[in-house]
Short mmCIF file of C-alpha atoms and ligand atoms in Angstrom, two decimals:
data_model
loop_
_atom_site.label_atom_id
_atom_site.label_comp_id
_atom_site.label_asym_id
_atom_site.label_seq_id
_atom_site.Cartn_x
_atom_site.Cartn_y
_atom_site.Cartn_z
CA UNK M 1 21.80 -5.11 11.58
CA UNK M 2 19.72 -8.28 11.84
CA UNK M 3 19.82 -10.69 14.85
CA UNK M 4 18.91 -14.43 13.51
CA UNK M 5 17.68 -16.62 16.03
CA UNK M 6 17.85 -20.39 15.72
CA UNK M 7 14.48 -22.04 14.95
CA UNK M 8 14.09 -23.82 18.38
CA UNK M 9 15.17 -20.54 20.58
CA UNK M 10 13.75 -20.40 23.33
CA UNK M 11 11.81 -17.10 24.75
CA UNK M 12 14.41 -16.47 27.56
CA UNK M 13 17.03 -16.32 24.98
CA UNK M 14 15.21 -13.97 23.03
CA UNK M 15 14.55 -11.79 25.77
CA UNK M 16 18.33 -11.70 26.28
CA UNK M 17 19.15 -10.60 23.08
CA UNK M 18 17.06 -8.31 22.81
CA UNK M 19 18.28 -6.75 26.64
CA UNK M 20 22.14 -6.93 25.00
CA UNK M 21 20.89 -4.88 22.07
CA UNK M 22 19.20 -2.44 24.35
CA UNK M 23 22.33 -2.21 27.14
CA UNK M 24 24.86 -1.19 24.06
CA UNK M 25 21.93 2.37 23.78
CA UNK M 26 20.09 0.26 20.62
CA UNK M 27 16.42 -0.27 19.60
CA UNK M 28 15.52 -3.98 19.48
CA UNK M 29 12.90 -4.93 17.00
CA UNK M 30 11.12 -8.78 17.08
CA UNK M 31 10.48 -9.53 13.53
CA UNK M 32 8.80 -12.69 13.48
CA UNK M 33 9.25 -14.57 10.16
CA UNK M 34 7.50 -18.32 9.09
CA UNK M 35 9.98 -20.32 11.13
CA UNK M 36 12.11 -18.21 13.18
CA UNK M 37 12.36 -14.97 15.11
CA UNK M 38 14.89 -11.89 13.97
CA UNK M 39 15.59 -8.86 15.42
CA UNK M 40 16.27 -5.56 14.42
CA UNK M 41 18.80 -3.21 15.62
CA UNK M 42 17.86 -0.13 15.29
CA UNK M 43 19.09 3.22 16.07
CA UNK M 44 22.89 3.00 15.67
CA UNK M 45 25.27 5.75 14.22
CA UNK M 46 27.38 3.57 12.00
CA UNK M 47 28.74 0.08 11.91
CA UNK M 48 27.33 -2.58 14.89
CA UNK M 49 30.41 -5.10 15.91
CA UNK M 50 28.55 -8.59 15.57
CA UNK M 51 30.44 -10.24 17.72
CA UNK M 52 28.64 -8.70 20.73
CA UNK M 53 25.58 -10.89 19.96
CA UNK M 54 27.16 -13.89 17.90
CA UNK M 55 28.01 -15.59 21.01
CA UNK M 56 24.82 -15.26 22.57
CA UNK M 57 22.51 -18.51 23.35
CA UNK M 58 19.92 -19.03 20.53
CA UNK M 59 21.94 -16.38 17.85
CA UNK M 60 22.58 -17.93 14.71
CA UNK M 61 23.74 -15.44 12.80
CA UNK M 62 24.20 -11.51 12.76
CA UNK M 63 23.63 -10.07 9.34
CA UNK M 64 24.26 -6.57 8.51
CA UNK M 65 21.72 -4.57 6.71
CA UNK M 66 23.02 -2.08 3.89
CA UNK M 67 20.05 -0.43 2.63
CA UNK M 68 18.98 2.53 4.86
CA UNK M 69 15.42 0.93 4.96
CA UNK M 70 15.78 -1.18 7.42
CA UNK M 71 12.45 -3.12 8.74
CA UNK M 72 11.16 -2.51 4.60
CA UNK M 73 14.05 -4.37 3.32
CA UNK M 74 14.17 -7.84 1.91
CA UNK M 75 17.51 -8.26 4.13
CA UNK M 76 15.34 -7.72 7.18
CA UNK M 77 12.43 -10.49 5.90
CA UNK M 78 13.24 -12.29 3.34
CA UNK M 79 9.71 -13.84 2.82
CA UNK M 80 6.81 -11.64 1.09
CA UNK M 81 4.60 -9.96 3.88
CA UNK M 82 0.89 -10.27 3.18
CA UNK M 83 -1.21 -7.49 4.59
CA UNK M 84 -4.65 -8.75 5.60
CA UNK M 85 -7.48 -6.48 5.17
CA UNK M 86 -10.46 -8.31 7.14
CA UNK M 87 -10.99 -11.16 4.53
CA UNK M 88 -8.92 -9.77 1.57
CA UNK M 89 -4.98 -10.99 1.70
CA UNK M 90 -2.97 -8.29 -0.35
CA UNK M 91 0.24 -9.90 -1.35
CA UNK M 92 2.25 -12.94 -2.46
CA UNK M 93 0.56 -15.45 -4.56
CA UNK M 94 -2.85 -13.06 -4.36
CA UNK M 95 -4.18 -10.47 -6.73
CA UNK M 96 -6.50 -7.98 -5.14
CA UNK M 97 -8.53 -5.97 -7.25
CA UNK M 98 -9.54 -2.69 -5.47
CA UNK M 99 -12.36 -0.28 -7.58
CA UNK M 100 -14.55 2.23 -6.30
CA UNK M 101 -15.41 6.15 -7.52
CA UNK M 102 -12.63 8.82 -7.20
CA UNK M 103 -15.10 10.30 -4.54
CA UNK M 104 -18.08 9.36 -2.79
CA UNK M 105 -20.86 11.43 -4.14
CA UNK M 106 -23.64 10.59 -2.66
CA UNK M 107 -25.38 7.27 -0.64
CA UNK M 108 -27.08 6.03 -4.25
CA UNK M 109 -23.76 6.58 -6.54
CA UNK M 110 -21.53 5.08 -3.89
CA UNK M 111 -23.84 2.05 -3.37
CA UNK M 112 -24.50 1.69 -7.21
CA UNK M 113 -21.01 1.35 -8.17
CA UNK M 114 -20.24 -0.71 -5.16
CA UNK M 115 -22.87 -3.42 -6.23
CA UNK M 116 -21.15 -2.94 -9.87
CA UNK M 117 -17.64 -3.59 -8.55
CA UNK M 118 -18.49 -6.39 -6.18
CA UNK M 119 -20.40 -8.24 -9.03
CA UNK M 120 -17.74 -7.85 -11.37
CA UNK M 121 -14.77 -9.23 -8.91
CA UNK M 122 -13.40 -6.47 -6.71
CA UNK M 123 -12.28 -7.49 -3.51
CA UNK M 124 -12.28 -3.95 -2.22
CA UNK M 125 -14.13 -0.54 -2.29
CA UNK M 126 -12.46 2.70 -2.77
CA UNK M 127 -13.78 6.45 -2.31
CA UNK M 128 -12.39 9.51 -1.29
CA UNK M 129 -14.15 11.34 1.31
CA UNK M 130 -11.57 14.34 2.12
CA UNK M 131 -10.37 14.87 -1.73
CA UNK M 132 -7.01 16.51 -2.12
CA UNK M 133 -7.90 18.65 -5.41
CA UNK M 134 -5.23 21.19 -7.56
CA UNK M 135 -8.34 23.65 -7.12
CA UNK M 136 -9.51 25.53 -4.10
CA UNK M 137 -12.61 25.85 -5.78
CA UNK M 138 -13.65 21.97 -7.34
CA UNK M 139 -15.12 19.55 -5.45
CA UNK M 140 -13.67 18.44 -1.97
CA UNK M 141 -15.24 15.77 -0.82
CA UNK M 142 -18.37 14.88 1.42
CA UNK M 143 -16.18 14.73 4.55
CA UNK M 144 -17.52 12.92 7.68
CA UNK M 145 -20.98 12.29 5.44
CA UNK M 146 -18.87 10.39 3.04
CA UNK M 147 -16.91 8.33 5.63
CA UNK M 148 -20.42 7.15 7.18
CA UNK M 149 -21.38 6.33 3.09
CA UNK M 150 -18.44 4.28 3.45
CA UNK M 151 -19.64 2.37 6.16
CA UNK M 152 -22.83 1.95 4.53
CA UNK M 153 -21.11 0.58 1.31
CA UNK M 154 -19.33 -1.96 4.05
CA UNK M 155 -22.52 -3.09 5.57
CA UNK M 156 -24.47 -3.62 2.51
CA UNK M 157 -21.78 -5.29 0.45
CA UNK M 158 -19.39 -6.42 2.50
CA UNK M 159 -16.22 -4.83 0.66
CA UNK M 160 -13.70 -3.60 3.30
CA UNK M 161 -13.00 0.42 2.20
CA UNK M 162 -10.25 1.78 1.82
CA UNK M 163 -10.17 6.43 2.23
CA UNK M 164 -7.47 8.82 1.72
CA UNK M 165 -6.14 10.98 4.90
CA UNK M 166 -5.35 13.99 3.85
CA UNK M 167 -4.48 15.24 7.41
CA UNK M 168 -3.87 14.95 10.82
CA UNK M 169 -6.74 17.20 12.25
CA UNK M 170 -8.79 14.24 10.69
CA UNK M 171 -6.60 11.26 10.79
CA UNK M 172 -8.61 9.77 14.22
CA UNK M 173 -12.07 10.27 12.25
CA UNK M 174 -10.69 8.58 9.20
CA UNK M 175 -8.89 5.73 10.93
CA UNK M 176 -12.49 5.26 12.96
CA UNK M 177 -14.26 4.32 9.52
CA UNK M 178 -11.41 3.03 7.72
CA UNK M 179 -10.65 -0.84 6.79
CA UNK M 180 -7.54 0.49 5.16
CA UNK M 181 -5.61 3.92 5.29
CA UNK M 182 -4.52 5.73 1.95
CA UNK M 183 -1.66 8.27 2.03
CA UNK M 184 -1.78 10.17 -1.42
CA UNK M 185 0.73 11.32 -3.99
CA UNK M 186 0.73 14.64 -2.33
CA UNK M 187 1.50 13.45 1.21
CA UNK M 188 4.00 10.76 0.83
CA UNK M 189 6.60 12.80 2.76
CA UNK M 190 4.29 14.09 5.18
CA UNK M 191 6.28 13.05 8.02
CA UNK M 192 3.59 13.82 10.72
CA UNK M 193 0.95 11.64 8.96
CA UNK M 194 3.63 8.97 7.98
CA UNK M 195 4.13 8.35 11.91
CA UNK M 196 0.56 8.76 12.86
CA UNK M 197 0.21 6.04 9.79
CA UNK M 198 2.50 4.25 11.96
CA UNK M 199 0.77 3.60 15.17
CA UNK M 200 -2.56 3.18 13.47
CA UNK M 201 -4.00 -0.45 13.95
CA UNK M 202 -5.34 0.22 10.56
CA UNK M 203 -3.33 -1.18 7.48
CA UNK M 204 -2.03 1.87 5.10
CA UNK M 205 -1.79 1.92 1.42
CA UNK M 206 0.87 4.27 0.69
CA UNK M 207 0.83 5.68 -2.73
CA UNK M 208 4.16 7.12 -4.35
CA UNK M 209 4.72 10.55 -4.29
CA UNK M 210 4.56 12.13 -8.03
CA UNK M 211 8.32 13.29 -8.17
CA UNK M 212 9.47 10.76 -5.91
CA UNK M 213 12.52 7.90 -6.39
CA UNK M 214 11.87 5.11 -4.78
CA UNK M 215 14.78 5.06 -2.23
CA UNK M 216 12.47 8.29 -1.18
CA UNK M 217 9.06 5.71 -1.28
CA UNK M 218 10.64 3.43 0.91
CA UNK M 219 11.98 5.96 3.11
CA UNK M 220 8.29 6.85 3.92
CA UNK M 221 7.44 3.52 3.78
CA UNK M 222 9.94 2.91 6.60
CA UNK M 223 8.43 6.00 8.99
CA UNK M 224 5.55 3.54 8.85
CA UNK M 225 7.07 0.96 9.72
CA UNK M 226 9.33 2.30 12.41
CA UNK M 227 6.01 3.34 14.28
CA UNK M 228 5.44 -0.61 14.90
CA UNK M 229 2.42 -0.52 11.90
CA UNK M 230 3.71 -3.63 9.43
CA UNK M 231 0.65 -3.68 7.47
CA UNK M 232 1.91 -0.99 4.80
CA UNK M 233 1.45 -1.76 0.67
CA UNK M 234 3.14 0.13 -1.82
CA UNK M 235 0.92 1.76 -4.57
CA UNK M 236 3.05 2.98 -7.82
CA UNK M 237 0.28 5.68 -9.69
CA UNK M 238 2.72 7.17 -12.18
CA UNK M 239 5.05 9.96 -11.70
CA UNK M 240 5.47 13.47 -13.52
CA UNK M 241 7.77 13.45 -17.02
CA UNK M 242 7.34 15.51 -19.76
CA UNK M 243 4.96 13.61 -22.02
CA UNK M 244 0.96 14.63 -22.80
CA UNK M 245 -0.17 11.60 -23.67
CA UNK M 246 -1.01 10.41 -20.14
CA UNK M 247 -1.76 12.35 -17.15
CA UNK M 248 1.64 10.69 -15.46
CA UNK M 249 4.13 8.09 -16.97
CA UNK M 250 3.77 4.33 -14.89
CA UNK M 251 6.40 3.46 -13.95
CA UNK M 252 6.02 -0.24 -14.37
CA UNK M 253 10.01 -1.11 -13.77
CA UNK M 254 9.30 0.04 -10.21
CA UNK M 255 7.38 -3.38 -9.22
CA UNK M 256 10.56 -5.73 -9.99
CA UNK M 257 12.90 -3.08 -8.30
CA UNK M 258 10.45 -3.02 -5.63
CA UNK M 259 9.99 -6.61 -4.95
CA UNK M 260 13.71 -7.61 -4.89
CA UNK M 261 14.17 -4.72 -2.64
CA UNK M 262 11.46 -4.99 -0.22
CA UNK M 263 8.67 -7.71 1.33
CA UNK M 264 6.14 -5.29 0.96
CA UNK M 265 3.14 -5.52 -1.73
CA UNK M 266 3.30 -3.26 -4.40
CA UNK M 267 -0.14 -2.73 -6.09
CA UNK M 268 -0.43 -0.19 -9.37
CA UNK M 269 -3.16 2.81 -9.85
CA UNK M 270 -3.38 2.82 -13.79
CA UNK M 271 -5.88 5.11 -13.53
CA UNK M 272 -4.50 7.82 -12.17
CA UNK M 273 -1.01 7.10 -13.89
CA UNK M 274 -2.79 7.27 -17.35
CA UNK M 275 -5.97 10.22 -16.58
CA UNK M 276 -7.64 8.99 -19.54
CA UNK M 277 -9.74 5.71 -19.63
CA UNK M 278 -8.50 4.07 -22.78
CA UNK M 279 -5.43 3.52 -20.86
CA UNK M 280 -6.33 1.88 -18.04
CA UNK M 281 -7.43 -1.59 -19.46
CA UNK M 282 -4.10 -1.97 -21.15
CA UNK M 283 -1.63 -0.66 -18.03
CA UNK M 284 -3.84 -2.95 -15.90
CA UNK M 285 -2.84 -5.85 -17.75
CA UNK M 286 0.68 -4.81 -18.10
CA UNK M 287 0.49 -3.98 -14.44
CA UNK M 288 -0.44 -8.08 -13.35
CA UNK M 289 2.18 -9.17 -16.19
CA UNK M 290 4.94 -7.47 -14.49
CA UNK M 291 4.29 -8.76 -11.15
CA UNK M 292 1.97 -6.13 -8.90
CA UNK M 293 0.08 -7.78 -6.19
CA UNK M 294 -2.93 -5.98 -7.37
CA UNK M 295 -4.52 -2.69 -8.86
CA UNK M 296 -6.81 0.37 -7.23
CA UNK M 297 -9.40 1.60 -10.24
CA UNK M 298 -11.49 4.11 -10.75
CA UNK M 299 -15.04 3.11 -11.76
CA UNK M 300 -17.87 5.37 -12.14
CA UNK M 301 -21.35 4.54 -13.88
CA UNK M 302 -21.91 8.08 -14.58
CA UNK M 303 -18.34 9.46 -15.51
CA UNK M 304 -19.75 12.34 -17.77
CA UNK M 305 -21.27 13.52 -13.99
CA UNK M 306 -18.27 12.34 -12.00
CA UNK M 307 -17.38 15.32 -9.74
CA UNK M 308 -13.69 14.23 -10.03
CA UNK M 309 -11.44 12.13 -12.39
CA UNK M 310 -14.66 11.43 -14.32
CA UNK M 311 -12.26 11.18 -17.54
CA UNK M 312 -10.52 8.24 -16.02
CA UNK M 313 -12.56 6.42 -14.58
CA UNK M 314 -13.93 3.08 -16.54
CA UNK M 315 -17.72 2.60 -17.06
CA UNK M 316 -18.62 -0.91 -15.29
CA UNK M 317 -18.85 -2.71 -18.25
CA UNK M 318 -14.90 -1.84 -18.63
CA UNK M 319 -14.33 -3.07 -15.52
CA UNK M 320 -15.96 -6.36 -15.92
CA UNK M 321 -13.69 -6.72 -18.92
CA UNK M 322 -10.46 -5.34 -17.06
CA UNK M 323 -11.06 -7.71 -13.93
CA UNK M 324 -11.43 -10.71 -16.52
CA UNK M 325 -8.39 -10.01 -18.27
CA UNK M 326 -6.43 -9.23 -15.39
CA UNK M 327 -7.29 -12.48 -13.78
CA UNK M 328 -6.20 -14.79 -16.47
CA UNK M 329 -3.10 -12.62 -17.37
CA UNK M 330 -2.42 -13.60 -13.21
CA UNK M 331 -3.51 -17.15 -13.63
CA UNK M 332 -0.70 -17.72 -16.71
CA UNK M 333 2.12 -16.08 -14.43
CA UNK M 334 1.51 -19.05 -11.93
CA UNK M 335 2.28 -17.44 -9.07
CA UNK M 336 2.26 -19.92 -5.92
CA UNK M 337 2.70 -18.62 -2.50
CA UNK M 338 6.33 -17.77 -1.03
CA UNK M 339 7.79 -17.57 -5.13
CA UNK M 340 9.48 -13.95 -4.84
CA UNK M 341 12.08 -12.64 -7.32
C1 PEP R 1 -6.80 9.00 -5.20
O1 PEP R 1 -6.48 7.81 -5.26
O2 PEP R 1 -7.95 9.36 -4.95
C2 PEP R 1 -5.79 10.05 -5.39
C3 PEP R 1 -6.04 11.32 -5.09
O3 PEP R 1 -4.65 9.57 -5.90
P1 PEP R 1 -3.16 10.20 -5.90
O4 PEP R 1 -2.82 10.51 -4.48
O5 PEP R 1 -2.34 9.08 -6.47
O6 PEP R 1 -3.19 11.39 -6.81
MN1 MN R 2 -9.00 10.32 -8.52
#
């Protein structure tokens, strides 16, 4: 259930709701929107009776919420959030562009393809430093040494970074070099990582998990957010089906479902929803056309050598193209701020 406050309530009165939501054995939640406070009620077995808070100073209305996401859904916040990543907004009426190696190699590759990236548009660097890989035995990432390459890649470029945690024995470590916090495929129902996630300062990109629907996504999504971390963006990279032709099947009808169900950004991996790079160009474009906030792609300038993904991931001169196309594909949708389906 959602608490709306009137526009001009006044802090006291706030502070009163909130103490009548806590007296009945709830969980009150501020949710500040553009021009007036809500709050959540959270923690109830079953049906809330309204009228214990409709007659409170400052209440305007009491809406129930029906989805069992609660702070995720669009009934909680009905505007778009926008998740800030130090100069880069992710989110309603942007399109962030996010590129970077499947993992940091070494110092010169990371800081070669950075330079590429950043030249050709990105507004963000990705790398893996702790690589979750089908194989015990291929590469797993430079660990701490690739964090600190991360931080080098910030410093000389300025592109925040954005690194998958793969656990929580290195979660602090991660979070410490971090602009932005990835959960992967293989950990989207990690429930111990989802609520570390969620009292991280740091904002996490949560990617969907491979055989997961997305009552399931936003399910995690809401272990994020129920830890008092709101920065969270959705990341659709494909999910299993039976075809060959791609490494996964994007599922591009999950970015209107998403956006009428939830505030959140949704950005789309094509690359590792196609695992081939002559599909990535083409489900980028698709993915801007059908309303993602943005994209996450794998670049390398040496893919024959790439010690991971090196099959998907675009030479720069692909990416200069896929950045150009993807911009004017976003420029002809018009998007202004607050427009939501
Ligand atoms: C990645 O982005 O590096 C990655 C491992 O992706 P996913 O979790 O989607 O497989
Ligand atoms: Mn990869």
């Amino acid at each position: 259930m959602l608490i709306v406050m009137e526009k001009n309530a006044t802090p006291d009165q706030i502070k009163a709701v909130e103490a009548a939501v806590t007296a009945r054995g709830y969980e009150a939640r501020p949710i500040p929107g553009g021009e007036r406070m809500s709050i959540g009620v959270l923690r109830n077995k079953g049906a809330v009776d309204a009228s214990l808070f409709l007659g409170l100073g400052g209440v305007k209305d009491v809406i129930p919420v029906t989805r069992p996401y609660k702070l995720v859904s669009r009934e909680t916040r009905s505007e778009d959030t926008v998740v800030r990543v130090g100069d880069v907004a992710i989110g309603n009426g942007h399109m962030t562009i996010i590129a970077g190696p499947c993992a940091i190699e070494s110092e010169a590759q990371a800081l070669t393809i950075a330079r590429h990236v950043k030249d050709a548009g990105a507004h963000m660097f990705r790398g893996g430093a702790f690589k979750p890989r089908t194989s015990p035995y291929s590469f797993q990432g430079l660990g701490l040494e690739g964090l600190e390459i991360l931080a080098k890649v910030r410093h000389e470029t300025g592109l925040p970074v954005v690194t998958e945690v793969m656990d929580m024995a290195t979660f602090d470590q991660v979070e410490s070099y971090a602009d932005m916090i990835q959960i992967g495929t293989r950990n989207m129902q990690n429930f111990s990582l989802l609520r570390r996630a969620g009292r991280s300062t740091r904002p996490v990109l949560l990617k969907r998990g491979m055989a997961a629907t997305i009552d399931e996504w936003l399910m995690a999504a809401e272990y994020i957010m129920e830890g008092g971390n709101t920065q969270v963006i959705l990341c659709e990279r494909g999910v299993r089906t039976f075809v060959h032709h791609s490494r996964n099947t994007l599922d591009l009808s999950a970015v209107p479902y998403v956006r009428r169900e939830s505030h959140l950004p949704i950005i789309i991996d094509p690359s590792h929803a196609a695992g081939r790079r002559d599909q990535v160009i083409p489900l980028s474009r698709s993915s801007i056309a059908v309303g993602a906030h943005g994209l996450m792609v794998e670049v390398h300038h040496q893919p024959d050598q790439a010690l991971s993904d090196g099959a998907q991931s675009l030479y720069p001169q692909q990416f200069v193209q896929l950045c150009r196309q993807s911009q004017a594909i976003f420029n002809l949708l018009d998007e202004g701020p607050t427009a939501h389906p």
